[in-house]
């Protein structure tokens, strides 16, 4: 179909109508945000970034994890094969050697130098798929079985909302989980390849993150890709990833590791307005951050987010902008860590804690490739990403192996690819 | 056969047969550096890759411009892990590959029709570390008898000799280089190599010598421009064994026009070149000077009437116009003034020179105190004489036929007579009492043509009877080769250029000369254009029609070469001197 057919009058009209709606919505949201402007005055903060020659009293380690994959490597009848990759990098701030953010070699710590590559094969048969996903999870995530992370999640839930949920007998609960495991887990449909890859990717990322946490390395920061949003606690069934995430947070707290989820796309209405306010107050070059208040704040959430899970359960959310040219990013911290390490009844002390936190995050964001964005996740992303050529080569190799085993190539290539649709 | 190549230096990234890209560590590299790429796709091979260009890259760097801008604008910006991220993206070409043949126990070199496999490890060829591996793989491309220089890889010369096979001497050699590029030193080194080869043959009892007649326009070679010269080799050998010296050099190796002007140390082995007017043929003069058709006709007419005495008869009009006669007379006047040319055959030693050439000797002809005409004419006469004698040999299989052939060749009467009287035919051209040698059994002779543009001009080369034209076209059949030496490629006739099967090109004067050198080469060396631009003094690109690869060489100073090889001369023993048993 010619491209001209898309640029019809209808398209123009619909786009106009859509943006008009968005604009109206934005105006109404701005009105809501205006009600909390006085609160933002105290939440919006700027700071002087560390200079290039800065030396921390003690250099520290920052780990980051990211994942990638191929959602449709091969299909064979009702079987689907995906490839998932995840990578972790660990940097030393290394300011005392004047070579900031030096890589730490991981061979002795994490197999394959922190790169995980797994083939995930699943069936369209739902019951088989469920077992395959559980098996996959148990094969990569450092745990005895899924009972532990589910128990961790419920333990945290009981701390998060003690009125709603209490654990009277952990052992009993543990046995219940073990016997009714499938009642606790929300599985995607086996026919939704992209959703499945998303799940498997998450599992792979959290696996590496857990290995980092369990290693002997004195990690200070563990940066995950994406927010710490989970299904609202209290639901009977949640995705496996949510359990693993909370398990990770619990393990990290035990080792004084700061877990945070960094999102390139903030998805926060009003963020642009907050950024404009910051620009007006601090100047366009300012490095600033702003906490999005939640239950830790006596006045609770912002009016604009009253019907949204922002911040997410068991997390504290900030938005920040570390340079004029970089976008607004979002970062979530584990709530329990935050209340212990950042929160203080003394507002000035709390402010100092936040300043210290964000100055350190800002220092990691001075890497010239991605100025304004913490570089460890950037390097992790580069490490795990499969380029188009690599995807083609891997797919081709997979088919070759199948052929060596007597499977015909024509049975492996998806119909869509075959007919070019 | 697995070679020890040391530690990998990088990885093959991509490319095609025409150009490869490899990614290497951030270490010092140079255009011309060579890498070995082992590959087991199909059969096990060692590919040879040569750098033609490279650039600094930073791994994981997005847009280098954006990063640079950020570093300028944001004063606190840095590049994480910079040292480890610094890499070099190298471009270059596959020269070919070596495959080991177990049966023959050696490597066979093949031109690049294949590619190494994805992400092959690459190994930099480095002196001492793994140069022997490269030497083994390229043995068939480098082997020979006459040393030209050390293989130059990047800026480092390896302990790998680049040689010319003696069988290729008659296929002609071109030596090009601007003033100061190192031509003189190269000629000295080549001269030494001829001597060394002959010495080795003598020591090994092999009758397989080679001859070089080299023109020394600045009288540099005998005493050398540094501490040592050819004379030092002669003296060294003579001090160990006069017999060996006599075998290799006879009583002379140095030709001059004035013994008095010759250094005392050289005088012992110097001979004043004397050629009689009677040994000059019209064709010799026509090969060095453009005469008009009437002038040519006049000279031939005189020769037809007066034979060997024709020069003395210039002035006898023979029906030609005065202008023609006068012109010829004027031109030939230099012969009367010359120290080389004498009237009367008695004092001539042309046949001694010819004999030396046929015996496998090295001769230096000091032309620093001769005029250009004298130099060109005397060289032409020597070349023509040897050429004609060998043409006679080629056309004969018995002594009788040979004598008849000699009688018909472009030779002076006196040469014809004396070569027979002095039994030189038997000495040089017969296998036994009656059977004539094949020309392939004769000593290969290389004659240098200095200042070639002055004598090998298009006009002169157009003349059908031109001696150099004939030798350049046919010399191979008779075992005579020319070494054409010139500062410029452009001034050599293209037809002649195409005959120079070995070309040694030192630093040239300008881009045009470089382009011409690339065009005239017998191999595709278009990838070497950047190499030509950075050739240092004493460095050259060597190409040959009988080799698959061009090579860049470093020609060591004669003095260094002499010192390195001094053991060759100091360990000579006189075969007839009895061992003293105490």
PDB file of C-alpha atoms in Angstrom, chain A residues 49-52 99-103 323 363-369 371 379 382, chain B residues 59-63 66-67 70-71 74-81 83-85:
ATOM      1  CA  UNK A  49      27.953  18.287  41.002  1.00  0.00           C
ATOM      2  CA  UNK A  50      31.288  16.774  41.940  1.00  0.00           C
ATOM      3  CA  UNK A  51      34.071  18.121  39.743  1.00  0.00           C
ATOM      4  CA  UNK A  52      36.076  15.835  37.477  1.00  0.00           C
ATOM      5  CA  UNK A  99      40.283   7.092  36.070  1.00  0.00           C
ATOM      6  CA  UNK A 100      36.638   7.262  37.023  1.00  0.00           C
ATOM      7  CA  UNK A 101      34.224   4.369  36.707  1.00  0.00           C
ATOM      8  CA  UNK A 102      36.743   1.678  35.957  1.00  0.00           C
ATOM      9  CA  UNK A 103      35.372  -1.750  35.060  1.00  0.00           C
ATOM     10  CA  UNK A 323      22.118  18.185  32.352  1.00  0.00           C
ATOM     11  CA  UNK A 363      28.923  11.533  39.418  1.00  0.00           C
ATOM     12  CA  UNK A 364      28.179   8.228  37.685  1.00  0.00           C
ATOM     13  CA  UNK A 365      26.347  10.239  35.055  1.00  0.00           C
ATOM     14  CA  UNK A 366      29.298  12.276  33.848  1.00  0.00           C
ATOM     15  CA  UNK A 367      30.391   9.673  31.323  1.00  0.00           C
ATOM     16  CA  UNK A 368      30.652  11.544  28.034  1.00  0.00           C
ATOM     17  CA  UNK A 369      28.800   8.906  26.019  1.00  0.00           C
ATOM     18  CA  UNK A 371      26.149  12.583  29.991  1.00  0.00           C
ATOM     19  CA  UNK A 379      27.422  -0.203  29.668  1.00  0.00           C
ATOM     20  CA  UNK A 382      25.690  -2.295  25.417  1.00  0.00           C
TER      21      UNK A 382
ATOM     22  CA  UNK B  59      34.802   0.806  21.996  1.00  0.00           C
ATOM     23  CA  UNK B  60      31.204   1.470  22.843  1.00  0.00           C
ATOM     24  CA  UNK B  61      31.574   5.028  21.707  1.00  0.00           C
ATOM     25  CA  UNK B  62      28.428   6.351  20.125  1.00  0.00           C
ATOM     26  CA  UNK B  63      29.050   9.437  18.105  1.00  0.00           C
ATOM     27  CA  UNK B  66      28.905  14.246  20.315  1.00  0.00           C
ATOM     28  CA  UNK B  67      31.258  12.805  22.892  1.00  0.00           C
ATOM     29  CA  UNK B  70      30.280  16.889  25.679  1.00  0.00           C
ATOM     30  CA  UNK B  71      33.852  16.727  26.930  1.00  0.00           C
ATOM     31  CA  UNK B  74      30.688  19.656  30.468  1.00  0.00           C
ATOM     32  CA  UNK B  75      33.840  20.250  32.433  1.00  0.00           C
ATOM     33  CA  UNK B  76      33.189  17.345  34.754  1.00  0.00           C
ATOM     34  CA  UNK B  77      32.674  14.797  31.971  1.00  0.00           C
ATOM     35  CA  UNK B  78      34.965  11.805  31.566  1.00  0.00           C
ATOM     36  CA  UNK B  79      35.199   8.602  29.564  1.00  0.00           C
ATOM     37  CA  UNK B  80      34.876   5.558  31.777  1.00  0.00           C
ATOM     38  CA  UNK B  81      37.401   2.798  31.472  1.00  0.00           C
ATOM     39  CA  UNK B  83      42.339   2.963  28.503  1.00  0.00           C
ATOM     40  CA  UNK B  84      40.669  -0.402  28.132  1.00  0.00           C
ATOM     41  CA  UNK B  85      38.224   1.000  25.621  1.00  0.00           C
TER      42      UNK B  85
END
